[in-house]
Tab-separated table of C-alpha atoms and ligand atoms in Angstrom:
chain	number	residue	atom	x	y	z
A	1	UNK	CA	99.567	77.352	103.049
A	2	UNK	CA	97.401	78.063	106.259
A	3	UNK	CA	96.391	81.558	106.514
A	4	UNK	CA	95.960	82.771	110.433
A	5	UNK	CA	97.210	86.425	110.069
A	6	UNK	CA	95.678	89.136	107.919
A	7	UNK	CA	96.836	92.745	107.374
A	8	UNK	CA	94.551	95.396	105.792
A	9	UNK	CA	96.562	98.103	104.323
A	10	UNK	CA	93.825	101.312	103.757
A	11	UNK	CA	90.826	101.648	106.497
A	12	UNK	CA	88.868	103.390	104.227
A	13	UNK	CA	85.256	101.887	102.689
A	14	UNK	CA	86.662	98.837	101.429
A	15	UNK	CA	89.574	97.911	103.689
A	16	UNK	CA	87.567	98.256	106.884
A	17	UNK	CA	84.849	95.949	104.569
A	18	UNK	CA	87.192	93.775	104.100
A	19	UNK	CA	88.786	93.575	107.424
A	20	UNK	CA	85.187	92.880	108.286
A	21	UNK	CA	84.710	89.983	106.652
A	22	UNK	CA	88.570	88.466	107.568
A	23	UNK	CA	87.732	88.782	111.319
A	24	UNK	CA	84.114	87.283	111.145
A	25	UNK	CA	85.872	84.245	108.795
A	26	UNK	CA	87.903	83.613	112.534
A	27	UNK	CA	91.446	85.408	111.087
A	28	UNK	CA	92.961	87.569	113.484
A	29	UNK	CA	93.219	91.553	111.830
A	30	UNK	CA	95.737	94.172	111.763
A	31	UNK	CA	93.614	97.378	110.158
A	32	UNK	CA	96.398	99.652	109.030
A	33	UNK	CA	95.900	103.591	107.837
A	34	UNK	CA	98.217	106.551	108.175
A	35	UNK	CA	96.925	107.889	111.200
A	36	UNK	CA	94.723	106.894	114.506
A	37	UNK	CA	91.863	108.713	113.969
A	38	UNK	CA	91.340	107.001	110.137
A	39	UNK	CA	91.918	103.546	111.579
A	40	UNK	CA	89.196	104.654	114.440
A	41	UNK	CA	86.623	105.631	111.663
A	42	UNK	CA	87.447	102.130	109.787
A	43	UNK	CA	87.027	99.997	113.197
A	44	UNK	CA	83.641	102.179	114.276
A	45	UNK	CA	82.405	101.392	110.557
A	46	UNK	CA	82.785	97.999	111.143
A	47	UNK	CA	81.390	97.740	114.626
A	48	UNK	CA	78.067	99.058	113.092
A	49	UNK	CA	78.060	96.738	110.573
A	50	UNK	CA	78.320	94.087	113.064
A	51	UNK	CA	75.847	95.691	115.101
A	52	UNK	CA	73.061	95.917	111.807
A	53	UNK	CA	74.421	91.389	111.653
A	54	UNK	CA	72.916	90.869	114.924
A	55	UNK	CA	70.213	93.208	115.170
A	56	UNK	CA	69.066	91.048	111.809
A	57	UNK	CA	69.757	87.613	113.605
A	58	UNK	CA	72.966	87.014	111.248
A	59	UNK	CA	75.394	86.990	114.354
A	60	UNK	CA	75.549	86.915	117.967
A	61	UNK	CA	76.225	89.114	120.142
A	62	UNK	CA	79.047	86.718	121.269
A	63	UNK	CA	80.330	85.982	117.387
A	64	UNK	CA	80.741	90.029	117.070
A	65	UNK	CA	82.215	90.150	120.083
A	66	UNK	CA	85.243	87.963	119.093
A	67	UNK	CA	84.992	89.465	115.404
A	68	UNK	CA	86.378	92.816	117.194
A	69	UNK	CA	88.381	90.855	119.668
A	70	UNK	CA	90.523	89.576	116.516
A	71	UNK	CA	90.638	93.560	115.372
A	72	UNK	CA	94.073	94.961	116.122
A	73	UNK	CA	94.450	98.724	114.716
A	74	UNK	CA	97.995	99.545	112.960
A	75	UNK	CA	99.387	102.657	111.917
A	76	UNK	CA	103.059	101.096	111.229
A	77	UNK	CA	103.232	98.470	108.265
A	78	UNK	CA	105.946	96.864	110.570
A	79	UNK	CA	103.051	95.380	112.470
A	80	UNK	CA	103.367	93.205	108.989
A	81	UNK	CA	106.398	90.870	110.326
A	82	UNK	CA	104.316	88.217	111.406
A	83	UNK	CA	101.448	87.880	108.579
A	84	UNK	CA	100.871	85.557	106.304
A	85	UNK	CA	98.938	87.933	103.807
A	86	UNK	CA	98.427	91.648	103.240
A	87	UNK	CA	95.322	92.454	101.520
A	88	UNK	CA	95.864	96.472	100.243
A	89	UNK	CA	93.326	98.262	100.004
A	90	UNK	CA	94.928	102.146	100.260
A	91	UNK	CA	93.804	104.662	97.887
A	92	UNK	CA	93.493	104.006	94.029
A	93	UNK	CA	96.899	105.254	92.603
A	94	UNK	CA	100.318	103.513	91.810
A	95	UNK	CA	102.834	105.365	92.994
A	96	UNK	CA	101.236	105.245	96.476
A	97	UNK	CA	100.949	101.261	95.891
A	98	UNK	CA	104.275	100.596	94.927
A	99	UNK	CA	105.681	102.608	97.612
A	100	UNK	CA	103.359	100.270	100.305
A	101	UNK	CA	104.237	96.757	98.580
A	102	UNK	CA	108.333	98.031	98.456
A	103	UNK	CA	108.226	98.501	102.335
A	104	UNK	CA	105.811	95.431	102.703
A	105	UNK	CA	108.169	93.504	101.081
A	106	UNK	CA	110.871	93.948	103.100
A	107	UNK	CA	109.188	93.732	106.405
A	108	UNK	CA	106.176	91.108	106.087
A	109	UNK	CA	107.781	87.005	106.378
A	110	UNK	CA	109.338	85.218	102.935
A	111	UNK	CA	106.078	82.857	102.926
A	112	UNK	CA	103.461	86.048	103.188
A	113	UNK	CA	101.150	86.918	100.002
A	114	UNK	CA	101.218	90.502	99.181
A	115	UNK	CA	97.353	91.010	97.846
A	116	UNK	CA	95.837	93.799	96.067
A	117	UNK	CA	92.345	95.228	96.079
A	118	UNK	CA	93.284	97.527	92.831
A	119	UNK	CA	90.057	98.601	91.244
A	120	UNK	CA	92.021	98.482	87.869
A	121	UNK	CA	96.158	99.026	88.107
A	122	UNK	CA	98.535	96.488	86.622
A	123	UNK	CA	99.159	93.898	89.194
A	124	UNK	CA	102.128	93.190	87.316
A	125	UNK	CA	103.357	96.410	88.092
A	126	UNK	CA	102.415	96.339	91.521
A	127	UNK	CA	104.231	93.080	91.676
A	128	UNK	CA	107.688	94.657	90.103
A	129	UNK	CA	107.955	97.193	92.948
A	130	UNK	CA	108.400	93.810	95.068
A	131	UNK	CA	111.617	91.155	94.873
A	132	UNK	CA	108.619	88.382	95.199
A	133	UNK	CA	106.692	88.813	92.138
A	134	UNK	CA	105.308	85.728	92.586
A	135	UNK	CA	103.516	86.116	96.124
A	136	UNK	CA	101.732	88.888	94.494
A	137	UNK	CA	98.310	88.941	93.255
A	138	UNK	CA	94.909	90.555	92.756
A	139	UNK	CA	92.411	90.111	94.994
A	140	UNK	CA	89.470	92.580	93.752
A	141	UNK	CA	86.487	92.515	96.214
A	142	UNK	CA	82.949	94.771	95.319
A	143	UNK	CA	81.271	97.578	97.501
A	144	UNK	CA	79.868	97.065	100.120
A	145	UNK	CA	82.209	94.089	100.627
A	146	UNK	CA	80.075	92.170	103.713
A	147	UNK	CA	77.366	92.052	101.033
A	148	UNK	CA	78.504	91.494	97.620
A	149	UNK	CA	79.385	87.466	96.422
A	150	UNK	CA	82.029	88.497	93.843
A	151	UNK	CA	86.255	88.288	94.253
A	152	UNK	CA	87.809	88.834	91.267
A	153	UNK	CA	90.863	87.005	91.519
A	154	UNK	CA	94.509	88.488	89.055
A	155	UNK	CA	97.323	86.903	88.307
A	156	UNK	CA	100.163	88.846	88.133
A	157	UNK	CA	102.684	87.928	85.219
A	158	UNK	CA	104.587	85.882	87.623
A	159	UNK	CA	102.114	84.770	90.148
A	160	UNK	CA	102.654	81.513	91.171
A	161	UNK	CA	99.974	78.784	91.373
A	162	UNK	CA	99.987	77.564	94.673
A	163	UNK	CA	99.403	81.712	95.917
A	164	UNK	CA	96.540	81.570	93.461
A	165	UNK	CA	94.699	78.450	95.061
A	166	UNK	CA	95.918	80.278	98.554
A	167	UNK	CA	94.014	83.169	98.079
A	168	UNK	CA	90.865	81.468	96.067
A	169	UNK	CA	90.619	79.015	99.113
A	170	UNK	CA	90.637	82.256	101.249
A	171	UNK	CA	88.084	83.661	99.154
A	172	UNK	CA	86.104	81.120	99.579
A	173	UNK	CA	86.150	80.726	103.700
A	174	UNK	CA	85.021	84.609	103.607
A	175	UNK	CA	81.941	83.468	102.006
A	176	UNK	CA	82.889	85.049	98.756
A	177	UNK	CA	82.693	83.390	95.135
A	178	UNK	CA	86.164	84.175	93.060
A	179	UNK	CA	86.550	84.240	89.584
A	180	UNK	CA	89.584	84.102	87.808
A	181	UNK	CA	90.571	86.748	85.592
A	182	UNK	CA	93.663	87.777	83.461
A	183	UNK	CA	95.862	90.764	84.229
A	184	UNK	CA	94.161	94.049	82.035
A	185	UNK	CA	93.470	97.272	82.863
A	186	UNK	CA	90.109	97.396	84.844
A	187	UNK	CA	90.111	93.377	84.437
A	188	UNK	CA	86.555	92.439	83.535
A	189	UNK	CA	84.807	94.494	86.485
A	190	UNK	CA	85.770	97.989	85.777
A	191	UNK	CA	86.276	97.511	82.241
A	192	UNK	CA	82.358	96.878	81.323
A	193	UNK	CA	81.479	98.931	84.646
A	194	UNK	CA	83.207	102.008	84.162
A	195	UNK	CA	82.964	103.066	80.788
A	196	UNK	CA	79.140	102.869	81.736
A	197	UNK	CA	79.339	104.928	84.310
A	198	UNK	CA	81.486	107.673	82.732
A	199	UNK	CA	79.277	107.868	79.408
A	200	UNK	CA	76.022	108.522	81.940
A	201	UNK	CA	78.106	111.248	83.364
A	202	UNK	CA	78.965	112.472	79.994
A	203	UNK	CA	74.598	112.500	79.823
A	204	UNK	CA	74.554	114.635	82.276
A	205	UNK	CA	77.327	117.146	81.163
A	206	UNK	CA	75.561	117.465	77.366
A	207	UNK	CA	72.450	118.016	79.471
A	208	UNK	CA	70.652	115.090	77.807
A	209	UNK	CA	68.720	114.574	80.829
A	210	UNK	CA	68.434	115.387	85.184
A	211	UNK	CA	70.685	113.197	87.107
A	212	UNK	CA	67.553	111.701	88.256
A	213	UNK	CA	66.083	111.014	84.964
A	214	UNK	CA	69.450	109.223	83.778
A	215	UNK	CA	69.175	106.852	87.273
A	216	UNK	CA	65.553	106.022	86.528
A	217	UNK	CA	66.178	105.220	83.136
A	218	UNK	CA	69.236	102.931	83.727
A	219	UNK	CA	67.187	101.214	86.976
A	220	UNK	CA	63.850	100.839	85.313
A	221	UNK	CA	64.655	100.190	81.557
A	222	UNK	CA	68.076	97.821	82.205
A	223	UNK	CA	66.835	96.940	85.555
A	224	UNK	CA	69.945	98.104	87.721
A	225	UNK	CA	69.367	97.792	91.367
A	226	UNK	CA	71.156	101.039	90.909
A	227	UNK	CA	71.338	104.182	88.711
A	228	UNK	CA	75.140	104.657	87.400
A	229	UNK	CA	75.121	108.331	88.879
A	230	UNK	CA	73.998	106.888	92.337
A	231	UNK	CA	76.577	104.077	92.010
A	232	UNK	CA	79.435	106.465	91.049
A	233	UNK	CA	79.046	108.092	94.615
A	234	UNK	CA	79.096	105.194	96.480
A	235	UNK	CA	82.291	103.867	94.375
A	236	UNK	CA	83.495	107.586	94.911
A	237	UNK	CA	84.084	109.578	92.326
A	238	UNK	CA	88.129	109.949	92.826
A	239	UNK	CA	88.303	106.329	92.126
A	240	UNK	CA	85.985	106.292	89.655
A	241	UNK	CA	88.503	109.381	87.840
A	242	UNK	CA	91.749	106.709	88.255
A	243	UNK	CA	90.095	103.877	87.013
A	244	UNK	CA	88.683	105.760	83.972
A	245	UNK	CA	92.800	107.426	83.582
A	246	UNK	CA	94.068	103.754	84.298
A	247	UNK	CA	91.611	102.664	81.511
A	248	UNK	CA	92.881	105.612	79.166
A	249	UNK	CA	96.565	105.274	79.607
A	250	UNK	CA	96.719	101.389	79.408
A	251	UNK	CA	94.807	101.336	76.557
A	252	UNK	CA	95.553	104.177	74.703
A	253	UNK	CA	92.499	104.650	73.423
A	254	UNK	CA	89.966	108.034	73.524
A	255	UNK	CA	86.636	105.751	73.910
A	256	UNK	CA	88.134	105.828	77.574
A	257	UNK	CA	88.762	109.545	77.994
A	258	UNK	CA	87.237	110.495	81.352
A	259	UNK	CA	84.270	113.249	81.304
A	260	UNK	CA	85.583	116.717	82.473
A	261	UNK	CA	82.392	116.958	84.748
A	262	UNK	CA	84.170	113.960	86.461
A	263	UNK	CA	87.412	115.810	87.039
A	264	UNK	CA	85.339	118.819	87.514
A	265	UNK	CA	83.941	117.101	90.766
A	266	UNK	CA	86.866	115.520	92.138
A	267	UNK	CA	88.927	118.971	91.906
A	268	UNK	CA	85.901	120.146	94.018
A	269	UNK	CA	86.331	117.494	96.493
A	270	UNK	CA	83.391	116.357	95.643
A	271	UNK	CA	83.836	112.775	95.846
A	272	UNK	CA	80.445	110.875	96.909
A	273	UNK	CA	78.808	109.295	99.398
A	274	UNK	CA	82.522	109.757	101.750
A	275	UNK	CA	82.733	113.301	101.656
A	276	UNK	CA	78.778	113.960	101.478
A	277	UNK	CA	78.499	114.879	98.273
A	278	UNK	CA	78.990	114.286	94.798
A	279	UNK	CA	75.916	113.583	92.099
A	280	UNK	CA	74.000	113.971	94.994
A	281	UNK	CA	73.985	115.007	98.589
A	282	UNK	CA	74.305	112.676	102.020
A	283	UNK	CA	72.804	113.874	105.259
B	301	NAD	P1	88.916	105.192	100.435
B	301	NAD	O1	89.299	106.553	99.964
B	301	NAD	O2	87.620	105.005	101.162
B	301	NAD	O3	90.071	104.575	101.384
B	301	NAD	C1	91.431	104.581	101.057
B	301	NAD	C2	92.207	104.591	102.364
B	301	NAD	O4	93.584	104.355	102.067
B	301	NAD	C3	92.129	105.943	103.096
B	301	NAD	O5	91.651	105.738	104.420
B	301	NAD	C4	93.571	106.431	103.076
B	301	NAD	O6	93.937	107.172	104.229
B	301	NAD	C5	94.330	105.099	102.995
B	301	NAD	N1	95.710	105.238	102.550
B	301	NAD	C6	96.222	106.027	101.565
B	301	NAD	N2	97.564	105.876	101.502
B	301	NAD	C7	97.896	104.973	102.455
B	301	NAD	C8	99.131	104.412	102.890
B	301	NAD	N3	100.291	104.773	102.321
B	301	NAD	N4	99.125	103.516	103.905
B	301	NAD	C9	97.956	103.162	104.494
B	301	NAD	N5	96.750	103.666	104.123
B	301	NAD	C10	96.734	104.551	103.131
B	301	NAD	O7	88.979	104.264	99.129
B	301	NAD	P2	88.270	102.838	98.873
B	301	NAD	O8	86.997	103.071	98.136
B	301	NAD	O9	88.273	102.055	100.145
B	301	NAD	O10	89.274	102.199	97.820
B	301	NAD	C11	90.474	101.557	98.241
B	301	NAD	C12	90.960	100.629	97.156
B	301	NAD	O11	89.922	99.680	96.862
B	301	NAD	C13	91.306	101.310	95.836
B	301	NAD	O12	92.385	100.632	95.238
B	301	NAD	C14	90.038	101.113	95.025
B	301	NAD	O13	90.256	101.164	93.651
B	301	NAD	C15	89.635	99.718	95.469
B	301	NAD	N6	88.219	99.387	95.283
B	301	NAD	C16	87.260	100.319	95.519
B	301	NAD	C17	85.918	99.960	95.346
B	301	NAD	C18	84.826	100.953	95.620
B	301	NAD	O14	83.680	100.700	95.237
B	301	NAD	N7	85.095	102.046	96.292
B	301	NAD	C19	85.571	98.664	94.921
B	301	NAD	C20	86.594	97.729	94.724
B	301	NAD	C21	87.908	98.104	94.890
């Protein structure tokens, strides 16, 4: 299947990342959030990003210049009736999910791919709110998308083969390098990742060491570009909190219990790098 049409569902760190990358690959862009102003901060996001490409040489002025031209800002998922694939990106929770791929469903066209950035959620599930279970499928890029290589690619229970090699041959004319993985909670990313990053919070909450000492250690001894703490608030720490509940509930198992300090924080509204706080604070 050719792909011309992309929808973004969620304008937020990773859809507007996302809808970055689709418009630079040459695919024309609907960025869809719940209101103006959100799909505003997503398009200005990516206009500095595109900005930062040319000031490095990486694009011309002319290249960006299309790569917004293809931009078209949504606030209606009807805008959907002409795509050929929706890649969701909204915030990390299933009942807000299902409730976008139900109504995607029954506007976007019979051929159209219903794609899901989930950090962790069933894609199965995801794929039940829908009658085309097998047009649905994972589609897991990392933060900050226009930089990092990896897609992890999920197959739903019923996902058909030929939307697989769709979306991996997409994944591939965005630059990106997909890997296959099987349907679990947190799939191989947030499985290995999270737990990590929840046990240096739990550090932190026994007092074991400074926030700063436990992002030294992690960066200097295991030679993370990144401390875990530092990482959690550009993630953000609400989705951080679902995948670590997502990881609990689908496993069933305490070694995934999140740390209250985590909760703690989100209740706060202190949820990273987004809101300007969260470990640590953001100018
Ligand atoms: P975010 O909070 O920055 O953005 C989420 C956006 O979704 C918000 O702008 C919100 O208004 C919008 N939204 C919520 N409900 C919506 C709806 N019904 N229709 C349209 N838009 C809606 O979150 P994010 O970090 O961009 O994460 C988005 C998704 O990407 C989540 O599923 C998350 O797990 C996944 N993800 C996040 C990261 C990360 O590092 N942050 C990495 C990979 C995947």
């Amino acid at each position: 299947m050719d792909i011309k049409t992309v929808m973004v569902v969620g304008a937020g760190q990773m859809g507007s990342g996302i809808a970055h990358v689709c418009a630079a690959a040459g695919y024309n862009v609907f960025l869809n959030d719940l209101s103006v102003a959100l799909v505003e901060k997503g398009l200005d996001g990516i206009e500095r990003n595109l900005n930062r490409q040319v000031a490095k040489e990486r694009m011309t002025e002319l290249e960006k210049a299309n790569s917004m031209e293809r931009l078209s800002p949504s606030i209606d998922l009807n805008d959907a009736e002409n795509i050929d694939i929706v890649i969701e990106a909204a915030t990390e929770n299933m009942e807000i999910k299902k409730s976008i791929f139900t109504k995607l469903d029954e506007i976007a066209p019979q051929h159209a791919i219903l794609a899901s950035n989930t950090s962790s959620l069933p894609i199965t599930e995801i794929a039940a709110a829908t009658t085309r279970p097998e047009k649905v499928i994972g589609m897991h890029f990392m933060n900050p998308v226009p930089v990092m290589k990896l897609v992890e690619i999920i197959r739903g229970l019923a996902t058909e083969d030929h939307v697989y090699e769709t979306v991996e041959k997409m994944a591939k004319t965005l630059g990106k390098v997909p890997i296959e993985v099987n349907d679990f909670p947190g799939f191989v990313s947030n499985r290995v990742l999270m737990p990590m990053i929840n046990e240096a919070i739990y550090t932190l909450y026994e007092g074991v060491a400074t926030k700063e000492a436990i992002d030294e250690v992690m960066k200097l001894g295991m030679n993370h570009p990144m401390g875990p703490l530092t990482l959690a608030d550009f993630i953000g720490l609400d989705t951080c909190l679902y995948i670590m509940e997502t990881l609990h509930k689908g496993f069933g198992d305490d070694k995934y219990r999140p740390c209250p300090l985590l909760r703690k924080y989100v209740k706060a509204g202190w949820l990273g790098k987004k809101t300007g706080r969260g470990f640590y604070e953001y100018g």
